[in-house]
Coordinates of C-alpha atoms in Angstrom, one line a residue:
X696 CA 54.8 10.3 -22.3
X697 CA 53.8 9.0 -18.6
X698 CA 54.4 6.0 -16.9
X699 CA 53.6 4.9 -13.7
X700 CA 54.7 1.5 -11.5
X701 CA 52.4 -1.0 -13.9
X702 CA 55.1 -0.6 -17.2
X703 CA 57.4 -3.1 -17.3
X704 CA 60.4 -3.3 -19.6
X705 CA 59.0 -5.6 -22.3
X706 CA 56.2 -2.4 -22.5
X707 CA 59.1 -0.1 -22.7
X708 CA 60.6 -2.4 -25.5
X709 CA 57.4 -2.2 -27.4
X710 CA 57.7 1.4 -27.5
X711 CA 60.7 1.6 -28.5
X712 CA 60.0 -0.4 -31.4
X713 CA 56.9 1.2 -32.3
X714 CA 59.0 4.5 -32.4
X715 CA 61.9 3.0 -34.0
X716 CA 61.0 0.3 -36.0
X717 CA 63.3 -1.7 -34.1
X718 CA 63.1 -4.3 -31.4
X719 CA 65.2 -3.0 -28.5
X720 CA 67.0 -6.2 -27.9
X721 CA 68.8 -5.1 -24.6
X722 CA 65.6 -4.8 -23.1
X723 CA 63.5 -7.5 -23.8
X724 CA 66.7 -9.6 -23.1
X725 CA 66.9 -7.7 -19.5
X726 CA 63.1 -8.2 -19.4
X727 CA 63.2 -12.3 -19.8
X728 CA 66.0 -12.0 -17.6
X729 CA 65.9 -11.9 -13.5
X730 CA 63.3 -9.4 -12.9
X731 CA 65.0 -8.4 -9.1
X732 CA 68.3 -7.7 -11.0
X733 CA 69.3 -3.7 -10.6
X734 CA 69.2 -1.9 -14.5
X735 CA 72.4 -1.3 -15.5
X736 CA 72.1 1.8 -15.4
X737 CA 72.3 2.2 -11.8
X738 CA 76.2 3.1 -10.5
X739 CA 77.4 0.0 -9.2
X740 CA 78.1 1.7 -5.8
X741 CA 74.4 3.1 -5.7
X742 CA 73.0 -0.5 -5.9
X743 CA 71.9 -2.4 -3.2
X744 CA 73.4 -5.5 -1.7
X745 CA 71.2 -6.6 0.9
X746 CA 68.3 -8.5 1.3
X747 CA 64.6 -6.9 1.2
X748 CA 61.8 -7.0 3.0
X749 CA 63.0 -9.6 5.5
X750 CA 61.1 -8.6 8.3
X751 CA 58.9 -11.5 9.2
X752 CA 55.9 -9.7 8.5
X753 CA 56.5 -9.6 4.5
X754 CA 57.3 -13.4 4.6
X755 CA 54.3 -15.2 6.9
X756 CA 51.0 -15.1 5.4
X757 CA 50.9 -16.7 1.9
X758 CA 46.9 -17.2 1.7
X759 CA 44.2 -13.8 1.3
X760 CA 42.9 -15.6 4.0
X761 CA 46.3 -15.3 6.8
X762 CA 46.7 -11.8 5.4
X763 CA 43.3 -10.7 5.8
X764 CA 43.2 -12.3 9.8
X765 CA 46.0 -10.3 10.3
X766 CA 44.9 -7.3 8.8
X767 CA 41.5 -8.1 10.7
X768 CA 43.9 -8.5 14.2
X769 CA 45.5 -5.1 13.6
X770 CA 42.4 -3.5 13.1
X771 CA 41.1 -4.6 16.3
X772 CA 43.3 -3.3 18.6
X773 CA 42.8 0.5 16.8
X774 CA 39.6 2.3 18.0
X775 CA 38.1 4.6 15.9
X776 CA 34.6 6.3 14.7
X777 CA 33.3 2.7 14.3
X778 CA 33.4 2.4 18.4
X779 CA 32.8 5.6 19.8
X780 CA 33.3 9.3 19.0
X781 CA 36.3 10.6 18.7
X782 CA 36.9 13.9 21.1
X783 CA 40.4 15.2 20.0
X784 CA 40.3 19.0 20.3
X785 CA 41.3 21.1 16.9
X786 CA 41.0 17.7 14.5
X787 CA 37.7 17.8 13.7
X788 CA 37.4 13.9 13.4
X789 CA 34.2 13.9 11.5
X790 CA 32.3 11.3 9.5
X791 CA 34.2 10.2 6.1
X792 CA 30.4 9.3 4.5
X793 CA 30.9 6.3 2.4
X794 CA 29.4 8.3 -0.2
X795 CA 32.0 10.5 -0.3
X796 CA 34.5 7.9 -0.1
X797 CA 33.2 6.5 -3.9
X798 CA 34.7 8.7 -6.3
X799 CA 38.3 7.9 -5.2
X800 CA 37.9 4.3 -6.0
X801 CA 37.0 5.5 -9.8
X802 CA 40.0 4.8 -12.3
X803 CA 38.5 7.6 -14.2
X804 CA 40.4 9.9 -11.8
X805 CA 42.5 7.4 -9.5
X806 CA 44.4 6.2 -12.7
X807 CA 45.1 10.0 -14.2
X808 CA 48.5 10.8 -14.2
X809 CA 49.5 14.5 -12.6
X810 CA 51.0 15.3 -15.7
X811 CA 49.0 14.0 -18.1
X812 CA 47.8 16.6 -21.4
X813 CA 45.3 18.5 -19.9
X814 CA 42.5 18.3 -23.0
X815 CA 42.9 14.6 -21.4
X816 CA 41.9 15.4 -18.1
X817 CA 39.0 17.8 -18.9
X818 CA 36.6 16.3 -16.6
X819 CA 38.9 16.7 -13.6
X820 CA 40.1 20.2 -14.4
X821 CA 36.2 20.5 -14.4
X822 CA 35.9 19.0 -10.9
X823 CA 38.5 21.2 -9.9
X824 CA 37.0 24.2 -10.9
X825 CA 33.8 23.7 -9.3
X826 CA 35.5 22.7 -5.8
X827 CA 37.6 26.0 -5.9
X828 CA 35.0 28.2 -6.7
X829 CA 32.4 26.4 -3.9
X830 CA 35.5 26.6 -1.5
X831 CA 35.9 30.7 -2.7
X832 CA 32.1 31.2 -1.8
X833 CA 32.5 29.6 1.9
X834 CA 35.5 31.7 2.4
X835 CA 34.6 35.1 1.1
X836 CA 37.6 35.0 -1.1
X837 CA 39.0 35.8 -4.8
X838 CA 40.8 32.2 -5.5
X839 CA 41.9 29.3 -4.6
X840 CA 45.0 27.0 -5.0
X841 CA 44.9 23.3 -4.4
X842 CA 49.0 22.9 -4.4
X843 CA 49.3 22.9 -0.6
X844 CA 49.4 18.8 0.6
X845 CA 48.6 19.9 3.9
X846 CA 47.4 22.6 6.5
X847 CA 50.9 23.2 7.3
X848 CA 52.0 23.4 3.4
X849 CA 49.0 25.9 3.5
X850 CA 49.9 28.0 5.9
X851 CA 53.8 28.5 4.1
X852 CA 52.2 28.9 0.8
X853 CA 50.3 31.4 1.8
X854 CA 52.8 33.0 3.2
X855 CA 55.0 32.9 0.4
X856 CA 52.3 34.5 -1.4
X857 CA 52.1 37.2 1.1
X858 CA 56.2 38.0 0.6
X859 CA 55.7 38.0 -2.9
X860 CA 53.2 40.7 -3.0
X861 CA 55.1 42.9 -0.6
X862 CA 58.3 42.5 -2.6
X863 CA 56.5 43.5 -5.7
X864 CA 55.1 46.4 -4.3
X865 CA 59.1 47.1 -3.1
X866 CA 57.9 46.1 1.1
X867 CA 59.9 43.1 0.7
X868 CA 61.8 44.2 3.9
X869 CA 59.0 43.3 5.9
X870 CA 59.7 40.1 7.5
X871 CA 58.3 40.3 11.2
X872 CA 55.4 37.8 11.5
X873 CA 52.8 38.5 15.1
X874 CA 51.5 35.0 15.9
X875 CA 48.9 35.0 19.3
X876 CA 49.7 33.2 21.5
X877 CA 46.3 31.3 21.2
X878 CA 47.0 30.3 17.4
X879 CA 48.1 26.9 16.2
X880 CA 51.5 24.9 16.8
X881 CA 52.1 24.9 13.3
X882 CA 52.3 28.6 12.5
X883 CA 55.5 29.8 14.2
X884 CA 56.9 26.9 12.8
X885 CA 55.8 27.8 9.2
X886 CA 56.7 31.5 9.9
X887 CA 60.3 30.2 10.7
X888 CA 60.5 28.6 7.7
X889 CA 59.9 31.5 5.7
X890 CA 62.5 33.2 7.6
X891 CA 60.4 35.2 8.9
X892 CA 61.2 36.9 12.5
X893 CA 58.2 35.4 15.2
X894 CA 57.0 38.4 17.7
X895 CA 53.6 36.3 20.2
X896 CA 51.2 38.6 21.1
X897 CA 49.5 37.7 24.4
X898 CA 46.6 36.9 25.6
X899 CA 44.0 38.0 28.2
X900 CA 42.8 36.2 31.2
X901 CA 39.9 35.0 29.0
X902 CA 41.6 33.5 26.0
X903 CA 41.1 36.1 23.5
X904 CA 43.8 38.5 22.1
X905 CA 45.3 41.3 24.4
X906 CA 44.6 44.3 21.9
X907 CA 46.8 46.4 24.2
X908 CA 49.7 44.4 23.5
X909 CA 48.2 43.8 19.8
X910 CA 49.1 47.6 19.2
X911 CA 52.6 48.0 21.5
X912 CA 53.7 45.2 19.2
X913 CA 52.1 46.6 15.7
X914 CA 53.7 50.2 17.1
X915 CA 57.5 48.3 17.9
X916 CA 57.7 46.7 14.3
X917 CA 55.3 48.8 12.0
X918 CA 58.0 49.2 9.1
X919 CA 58.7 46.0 9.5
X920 CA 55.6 43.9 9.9
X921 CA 54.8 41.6 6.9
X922 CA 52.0 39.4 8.7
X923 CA 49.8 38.5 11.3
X924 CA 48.7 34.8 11.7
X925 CA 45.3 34.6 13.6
X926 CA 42.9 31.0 14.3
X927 CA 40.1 32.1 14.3
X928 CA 37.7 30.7 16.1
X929 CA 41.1 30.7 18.6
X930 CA 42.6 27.3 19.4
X931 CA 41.0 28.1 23.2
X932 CA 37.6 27.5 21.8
X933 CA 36.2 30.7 21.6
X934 CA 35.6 33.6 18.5
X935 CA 37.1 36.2 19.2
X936 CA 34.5 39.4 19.7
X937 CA 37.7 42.2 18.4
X938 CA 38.8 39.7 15.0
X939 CA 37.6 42.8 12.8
X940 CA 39.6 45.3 15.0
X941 CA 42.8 43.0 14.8
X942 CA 43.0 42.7 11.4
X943 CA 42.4 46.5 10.8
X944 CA 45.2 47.5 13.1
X945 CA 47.4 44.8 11.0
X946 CA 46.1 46.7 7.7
X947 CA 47.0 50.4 8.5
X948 CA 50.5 49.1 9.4
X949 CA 51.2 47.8 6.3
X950 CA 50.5 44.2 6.9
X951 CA 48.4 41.2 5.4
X952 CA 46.4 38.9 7.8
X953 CA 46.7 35.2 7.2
X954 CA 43.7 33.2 8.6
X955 CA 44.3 29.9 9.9
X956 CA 41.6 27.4 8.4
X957 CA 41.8 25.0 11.3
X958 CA 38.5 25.4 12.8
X959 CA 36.6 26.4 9.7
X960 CA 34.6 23.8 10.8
X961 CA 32.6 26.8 13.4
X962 CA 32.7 29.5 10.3
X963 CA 31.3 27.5 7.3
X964 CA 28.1 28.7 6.5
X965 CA 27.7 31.6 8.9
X966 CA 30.6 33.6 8.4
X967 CA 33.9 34.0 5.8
X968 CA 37.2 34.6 6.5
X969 CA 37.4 37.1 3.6
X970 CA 34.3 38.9 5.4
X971 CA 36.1 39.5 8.9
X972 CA 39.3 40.6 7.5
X973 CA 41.7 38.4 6.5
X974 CA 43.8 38.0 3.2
X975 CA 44.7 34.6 3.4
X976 CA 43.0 31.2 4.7
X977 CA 44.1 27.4 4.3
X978 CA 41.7 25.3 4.4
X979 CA 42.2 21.6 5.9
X980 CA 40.2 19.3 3.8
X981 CA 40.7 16.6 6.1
X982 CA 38.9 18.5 9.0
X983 CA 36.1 20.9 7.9
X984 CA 35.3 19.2 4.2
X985 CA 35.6 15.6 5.1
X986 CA 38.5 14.1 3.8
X987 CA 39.9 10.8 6.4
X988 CA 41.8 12.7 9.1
X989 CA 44.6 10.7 11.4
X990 CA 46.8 8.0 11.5
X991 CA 49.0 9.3 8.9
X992 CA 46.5 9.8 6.5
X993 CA 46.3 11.9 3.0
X994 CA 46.2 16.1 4.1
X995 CA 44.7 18.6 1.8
X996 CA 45.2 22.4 2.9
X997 CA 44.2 24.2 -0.5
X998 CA 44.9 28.5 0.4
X999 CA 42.2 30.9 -0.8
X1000 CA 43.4 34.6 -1.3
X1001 CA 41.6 38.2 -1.8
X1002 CA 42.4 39.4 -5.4
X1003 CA 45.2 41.5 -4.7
X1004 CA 47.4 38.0 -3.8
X1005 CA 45.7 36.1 -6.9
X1006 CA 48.9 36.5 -8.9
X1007 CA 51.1 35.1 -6.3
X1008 CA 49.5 31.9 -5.5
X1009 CA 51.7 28.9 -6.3
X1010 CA 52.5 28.3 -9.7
X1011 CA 52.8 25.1 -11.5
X1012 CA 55.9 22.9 -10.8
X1013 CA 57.2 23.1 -14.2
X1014 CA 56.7 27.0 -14.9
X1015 CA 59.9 28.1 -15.7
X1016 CA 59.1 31.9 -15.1
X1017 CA 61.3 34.2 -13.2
X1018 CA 58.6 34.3 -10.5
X1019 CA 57.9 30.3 -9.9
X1020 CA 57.1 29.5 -6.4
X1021 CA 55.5 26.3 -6.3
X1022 CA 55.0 24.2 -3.2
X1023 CA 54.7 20.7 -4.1
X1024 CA 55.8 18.7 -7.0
X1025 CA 52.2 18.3 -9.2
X1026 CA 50.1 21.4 -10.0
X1027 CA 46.6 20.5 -7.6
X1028 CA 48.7 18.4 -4.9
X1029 CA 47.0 15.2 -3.5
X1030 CA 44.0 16.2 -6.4
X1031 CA 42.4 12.5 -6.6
X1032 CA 41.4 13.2 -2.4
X1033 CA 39.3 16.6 -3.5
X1034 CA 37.1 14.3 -4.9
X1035 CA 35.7 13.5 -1.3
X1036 CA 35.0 17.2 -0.5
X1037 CA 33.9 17.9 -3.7
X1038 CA 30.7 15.3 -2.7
X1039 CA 30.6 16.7 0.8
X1040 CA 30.0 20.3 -0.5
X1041 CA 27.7 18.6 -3.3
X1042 CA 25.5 16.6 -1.1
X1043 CA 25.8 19.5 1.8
X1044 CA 25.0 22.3 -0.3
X1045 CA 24.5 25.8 1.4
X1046 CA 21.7 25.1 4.0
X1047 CA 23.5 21.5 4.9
X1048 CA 27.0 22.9 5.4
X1049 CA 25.7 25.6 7.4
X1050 CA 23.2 23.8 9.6
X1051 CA 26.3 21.3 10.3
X1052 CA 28.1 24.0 11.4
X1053 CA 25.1 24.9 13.5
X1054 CA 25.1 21.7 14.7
X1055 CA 29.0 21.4 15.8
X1056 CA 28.7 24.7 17.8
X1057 CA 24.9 23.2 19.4
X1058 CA 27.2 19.7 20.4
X1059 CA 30.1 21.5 22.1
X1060 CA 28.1 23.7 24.3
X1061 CA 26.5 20.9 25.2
X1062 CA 29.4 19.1 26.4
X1063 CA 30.8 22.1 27.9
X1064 CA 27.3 22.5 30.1
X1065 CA 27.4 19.1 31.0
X1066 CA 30.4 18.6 32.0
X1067 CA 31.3 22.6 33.7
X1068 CA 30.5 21.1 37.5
X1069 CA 33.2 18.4 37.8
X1070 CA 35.5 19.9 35.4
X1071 CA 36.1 24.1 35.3
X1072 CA 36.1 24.9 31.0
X1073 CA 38.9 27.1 31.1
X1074 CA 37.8 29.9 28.1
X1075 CA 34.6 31.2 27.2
X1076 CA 33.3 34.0 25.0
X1077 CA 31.8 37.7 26.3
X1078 CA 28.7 35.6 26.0
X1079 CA 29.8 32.4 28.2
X1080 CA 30.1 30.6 25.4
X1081 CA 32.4 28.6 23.8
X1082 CA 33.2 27.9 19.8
X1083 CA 33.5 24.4 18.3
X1084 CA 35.8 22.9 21.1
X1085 CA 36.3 23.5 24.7
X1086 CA 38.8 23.0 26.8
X1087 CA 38.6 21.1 30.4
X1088 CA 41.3 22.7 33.0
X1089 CA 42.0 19.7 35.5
X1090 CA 45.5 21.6 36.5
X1091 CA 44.4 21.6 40.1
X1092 CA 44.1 18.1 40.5
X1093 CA 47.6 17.0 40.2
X1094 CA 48.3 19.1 43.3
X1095 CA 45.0 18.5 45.3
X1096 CA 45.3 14.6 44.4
X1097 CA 47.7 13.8 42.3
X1098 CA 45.8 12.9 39.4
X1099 CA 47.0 14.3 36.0
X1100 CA 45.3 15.0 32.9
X1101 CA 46.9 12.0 31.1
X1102 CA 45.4 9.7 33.8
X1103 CA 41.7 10.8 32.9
X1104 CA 42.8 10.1 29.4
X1105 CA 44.1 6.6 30.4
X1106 CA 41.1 5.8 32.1
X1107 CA 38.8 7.1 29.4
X1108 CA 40.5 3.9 27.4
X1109 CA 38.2 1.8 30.2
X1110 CA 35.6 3.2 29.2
X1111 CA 35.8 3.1 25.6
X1112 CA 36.5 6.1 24.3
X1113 CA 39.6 7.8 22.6
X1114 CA 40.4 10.6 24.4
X1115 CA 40.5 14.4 23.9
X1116 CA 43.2 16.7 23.2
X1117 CA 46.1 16.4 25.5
X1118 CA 47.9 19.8 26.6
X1119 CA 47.4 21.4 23.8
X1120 CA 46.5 24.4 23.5
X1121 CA 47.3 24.9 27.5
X1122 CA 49.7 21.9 29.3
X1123 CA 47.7 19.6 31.2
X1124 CA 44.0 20.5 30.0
X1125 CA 41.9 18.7 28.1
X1126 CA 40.7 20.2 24.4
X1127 CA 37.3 18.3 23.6
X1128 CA 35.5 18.8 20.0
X1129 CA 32.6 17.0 19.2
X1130 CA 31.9 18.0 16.1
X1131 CA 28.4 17.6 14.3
X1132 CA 28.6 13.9 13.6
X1133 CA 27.7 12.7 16.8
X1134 CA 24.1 12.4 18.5
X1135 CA 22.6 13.3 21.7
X1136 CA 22.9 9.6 22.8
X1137 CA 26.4 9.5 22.0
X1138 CA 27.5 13.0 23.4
X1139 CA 25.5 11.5 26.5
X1140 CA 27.3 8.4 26.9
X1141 CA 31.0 10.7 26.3
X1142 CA 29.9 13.2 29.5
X1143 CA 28.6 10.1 31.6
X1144 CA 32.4 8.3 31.4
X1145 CA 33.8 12.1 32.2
X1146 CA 31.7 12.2 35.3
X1147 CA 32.1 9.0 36.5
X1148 CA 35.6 9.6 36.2
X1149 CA 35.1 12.9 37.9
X1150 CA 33.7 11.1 40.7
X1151 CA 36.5 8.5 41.0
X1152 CA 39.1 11.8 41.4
X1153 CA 36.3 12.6 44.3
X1154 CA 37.3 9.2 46.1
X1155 CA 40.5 9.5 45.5
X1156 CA 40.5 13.2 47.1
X1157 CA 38.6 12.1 50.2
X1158 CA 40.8 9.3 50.7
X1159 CA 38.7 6.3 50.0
X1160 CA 40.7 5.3 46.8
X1161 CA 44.3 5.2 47.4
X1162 CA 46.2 7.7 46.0
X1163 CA 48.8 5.5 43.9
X1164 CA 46.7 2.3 43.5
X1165 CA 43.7 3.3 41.8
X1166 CA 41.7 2.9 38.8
X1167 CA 43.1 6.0 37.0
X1168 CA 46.9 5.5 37.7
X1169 CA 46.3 2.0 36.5
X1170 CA 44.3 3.0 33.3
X1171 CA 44.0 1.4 31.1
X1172 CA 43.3 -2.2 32.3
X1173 CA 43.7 -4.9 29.8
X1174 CA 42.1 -8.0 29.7
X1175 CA 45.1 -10.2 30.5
X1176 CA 45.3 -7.8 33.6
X1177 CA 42.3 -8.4 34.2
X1178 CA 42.1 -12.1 34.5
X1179 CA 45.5 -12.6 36.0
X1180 CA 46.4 -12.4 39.6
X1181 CA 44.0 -9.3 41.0
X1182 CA 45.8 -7.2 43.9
X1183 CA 44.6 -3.7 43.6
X1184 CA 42.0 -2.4 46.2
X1185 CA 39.2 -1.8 43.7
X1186 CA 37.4 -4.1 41.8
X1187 CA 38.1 -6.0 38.6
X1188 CA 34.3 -5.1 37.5
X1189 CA 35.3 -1.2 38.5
X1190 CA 38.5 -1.3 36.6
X1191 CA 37.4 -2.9 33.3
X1192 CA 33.2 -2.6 33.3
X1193 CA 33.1 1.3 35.0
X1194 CA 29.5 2.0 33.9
X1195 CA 26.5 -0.5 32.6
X1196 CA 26.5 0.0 29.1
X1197 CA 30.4 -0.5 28.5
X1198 CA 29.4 -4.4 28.8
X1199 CA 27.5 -4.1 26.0
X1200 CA 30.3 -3.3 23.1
X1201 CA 33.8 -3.3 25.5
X1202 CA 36.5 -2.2 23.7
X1203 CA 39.9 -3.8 25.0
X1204 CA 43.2 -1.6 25.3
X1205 CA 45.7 -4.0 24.3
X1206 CA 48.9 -2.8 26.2
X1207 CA 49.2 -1.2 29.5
X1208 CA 49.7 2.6 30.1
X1209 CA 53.6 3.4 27.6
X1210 CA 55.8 5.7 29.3
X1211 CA 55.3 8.8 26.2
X1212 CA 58.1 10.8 27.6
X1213 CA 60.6 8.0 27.4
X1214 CA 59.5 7.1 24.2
X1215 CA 60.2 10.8 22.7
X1216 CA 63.8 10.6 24.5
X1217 CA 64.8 7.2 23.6
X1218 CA 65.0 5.3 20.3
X1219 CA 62.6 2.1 20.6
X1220 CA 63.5 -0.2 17.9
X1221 CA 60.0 -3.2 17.4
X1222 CA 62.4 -4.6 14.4
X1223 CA 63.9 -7.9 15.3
X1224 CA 67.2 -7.0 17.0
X1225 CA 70.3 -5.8 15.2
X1226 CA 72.1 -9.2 15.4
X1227 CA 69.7 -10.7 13.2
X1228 CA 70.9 -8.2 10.3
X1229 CA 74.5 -9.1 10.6

């Protein structure tokens, strides 16, 4: 029997007695009793002794209508798709369609417990089925596990299902893992986890994978190599033209290649990762298929694997089998979130998802045309080209001028928009992806801010903005700022209205520029001070 947080212990006693025939006295008595008072069951040094929840916050607003302005207040000061496009490099921060959104407000599947009997949950398992084999198709692969919670979750399980095979077939020696130097954050740090030995293969002068030192590396740890994790198209924005000759060379030593799903988002519909090579893809369902991505919300990163790795994918949490590897703690992970993709794909079908795609590579060619003149795009592909996603290389500036990277994303605050990737993949560059979602207009209005900001670095170059005291070491302006005292040598019309049409829908940062490398280095407590706990 499952319960969840709605049974209380009079329910409990009414079980009991329906089981028993009995009234469960100590219960019900508990029950009628102080409801805050810790079960008995709880070791008396285990309990707590404390106060909760004494934070103002949890004690001020005793109407819906309080909560909801405050609610309301926090919203405004967070920008997101409702203002402006969001151009953050590798997330693919792409409409969550309100029709996609429905099914997870259904108790038919927001109210099913993980766990329940699974002749109760027919019409999920159902759901489930569909998604996986719709999500097998777009990859190219055999099947599909929805354990992982997240891409990173992904990328270890499918590791872990790569070890398993090997060990099976008595390779389970192999534990080197090559990792370009181009690929995600998160896979040397899932390849460490696995205990697996990290070798980076380099890169060439134009972002794609140096196959010379692809084979010296392959040739130094051939008996050893168990894996090599490729993003493909690369985190530098580009496909890269030798992907079928990389995972070959990785399959005559010996090895499996596991595809990072990040920027599926540029494959779906017009090529597979089981196609090109690979053995093993995550998918993030929060990027590609539509599932609320950022600010700490739900991840989804589902693996799909050729046949040979079927009988290795995670196995359910309770399997008590000598060969149990599961990866999260219920059998389909966050499943009541697949719902959203599962209408994406629906609604998309074949020609939708791959005209989006279409689409997404159209917009960020686009941008990277646009915007090449006042700011160098640092990779493109044999055909000039990038992928999904370029990045902007304003490296130079911070000698020629003194103006960073993190100032044009400052400023970019003025002018309403979030701003793109920060140093990642390459320190101080800019990664921008549009994605599909956005128009012409809106694509338009993003690569006007970027080059009127390019033309504020110009002033500040030729020495008619001063090279401290200017509009994008002071980014971003608030309004307070704005209406206080005024003593910088540029305008307050400059500083907070840059270009015509920000008047029309002005977003307003609500705190000045935050020093970020303090914050990582020192412990910044917003809780009412320590004293007050005492």
């Amino acid at each position: 029997m499952a319960l969840d947080e709605t049974v209380s212990l009079a329910d409990l006693a009414d079980l009991a007695e329906v089981f028993t025939g009995r009234r469960a006295d100590a219960l019900t008595q508990e029950a009628a009793g102080d409801v805050s008072a810790e079960p008995a069951s709880i070791p008396a040094a285990l309990r707590r002794a404390g106060a909760v929840l004494t934070h103002p916050v949890f004690n001020r607003y005793h109407s819906e209508t309080e909560f909801v302005r405050y609610v309301k207040k926090l919203e405004n000061r967070d920008i997101s798709l409702v203002h402006s496009m969001i151009p953050l490099g590798s997330c693919t921060m792409k409409l969550n369609a309100a029709s996609e959104m429905a099914p997870v407000t259904w108790p038919q599947f927001a109210n099913l417990h993980p766990f329940a009997p699974r002749d109760q949950a027919a019409g999920y398992a159902e759901m489930l089925r569909q998604l996986g084999a719709w999500l097998a198709e777009i990859t190219g692969f055999h099947a599909v596990s929805f354990q992982p919670n997240s891409g990173a979750q992904g990328e270890y399980a499918g590791l872990l299902a790569i070890r398993h095979w090997q060990a099976a077939r008595g390779q389970g020696h192999r534990d080197v893992c090559l990792i370009p130097s181009s690929a995600h954050g998160t896979n040397p740090a899932s390849a460490q986890m696995m205990g697996m030995k990290i070798v980076v293969v380099a890169c060439d002068e134009q972002g794609n994978i140096d196959m010379s030192d692809l084979h010296a590396r392959i040739a130094a740890h051939r008996d050893a190599l168990c894996a090599l994790m490729v993003t493909y198209p690369s985190t530098h924005g580009v496909f890269e033209a030798t992907i079928r000759d990389v995972c070959a060379a990785v399959h005559e030593a010996g090895g499996q290649v596991y595809m990072d799903g990040a920027n599926l988002n540029a494959q779906a519909g017009l090529t597979r990762p089981g196609d090109i090579g690979a053995d093993v893809c995550h998918m993030n369902l929060h990027k590609t298929f539509c599932i609320p991505h950022g600010g700490g919300g739900p991840g989804m990163g589902p693996i799909a694997v050729a046949a040979h790795l079927e009988p290795h994918l995670p196995t359910d949490p309770f399997s008590t089998s000598d060969d149990a590897n599961s990866v999260s703690a219920a059998p389909f992970g966050s499943a009541l979130i697949t719902t959203i993709s599962w209408m994406y794909i629906r609604m998309m079908g074949a020609s939708g998802i791959r005209h989006a795609t279409e689409a997404a590579i159209l917009n960020a060619n686009y941008v990277a045309h646009r915007l090449k003149d006042h700011f160098p795009i640092l990779y493109t592909g044999t055909s000039g080209r990038v992928a999904h996603e370029c990045i902007l290389d304003v490296r130079h500036l911070k000698g020629e001028c003194g103006i960073t990277a993190e100032d044009i994303a400052k400023r970019l605050m003025d002018y309403g928009f979030h701003a793109p990737t920060l140093s990642f993949p390459v320190a101080d560059t800019l990664m921008v992806e549009p994605t599909e979602s956005e128009s012409q207009g809106e694509l338009d209005r993003f690569c006007d801010a970027m080059i009127a900001i390019a033309g504020e670095i110009a002033q500040v170059k030729a020495g008619t903005m001063d090279r401290q005291d200017n509009p994008l070491k002071n980014a971003p302006h608030t309004a307070f700022e704005a209406m206080g005292d005024w003593t910088h040598p540029y305008s307050r019309e400059q500083a907070v209205y840059p270009l015509a049409w920000v008047r029309e829908a002005k977003f307003w940062p609500h705190v000045k520029r935050i020093d970020n490398a303090a914050g990582d280095r020192n412990l910044i407590c917003t809780c009412p001070p320590v004293a007050d706990y005492v």
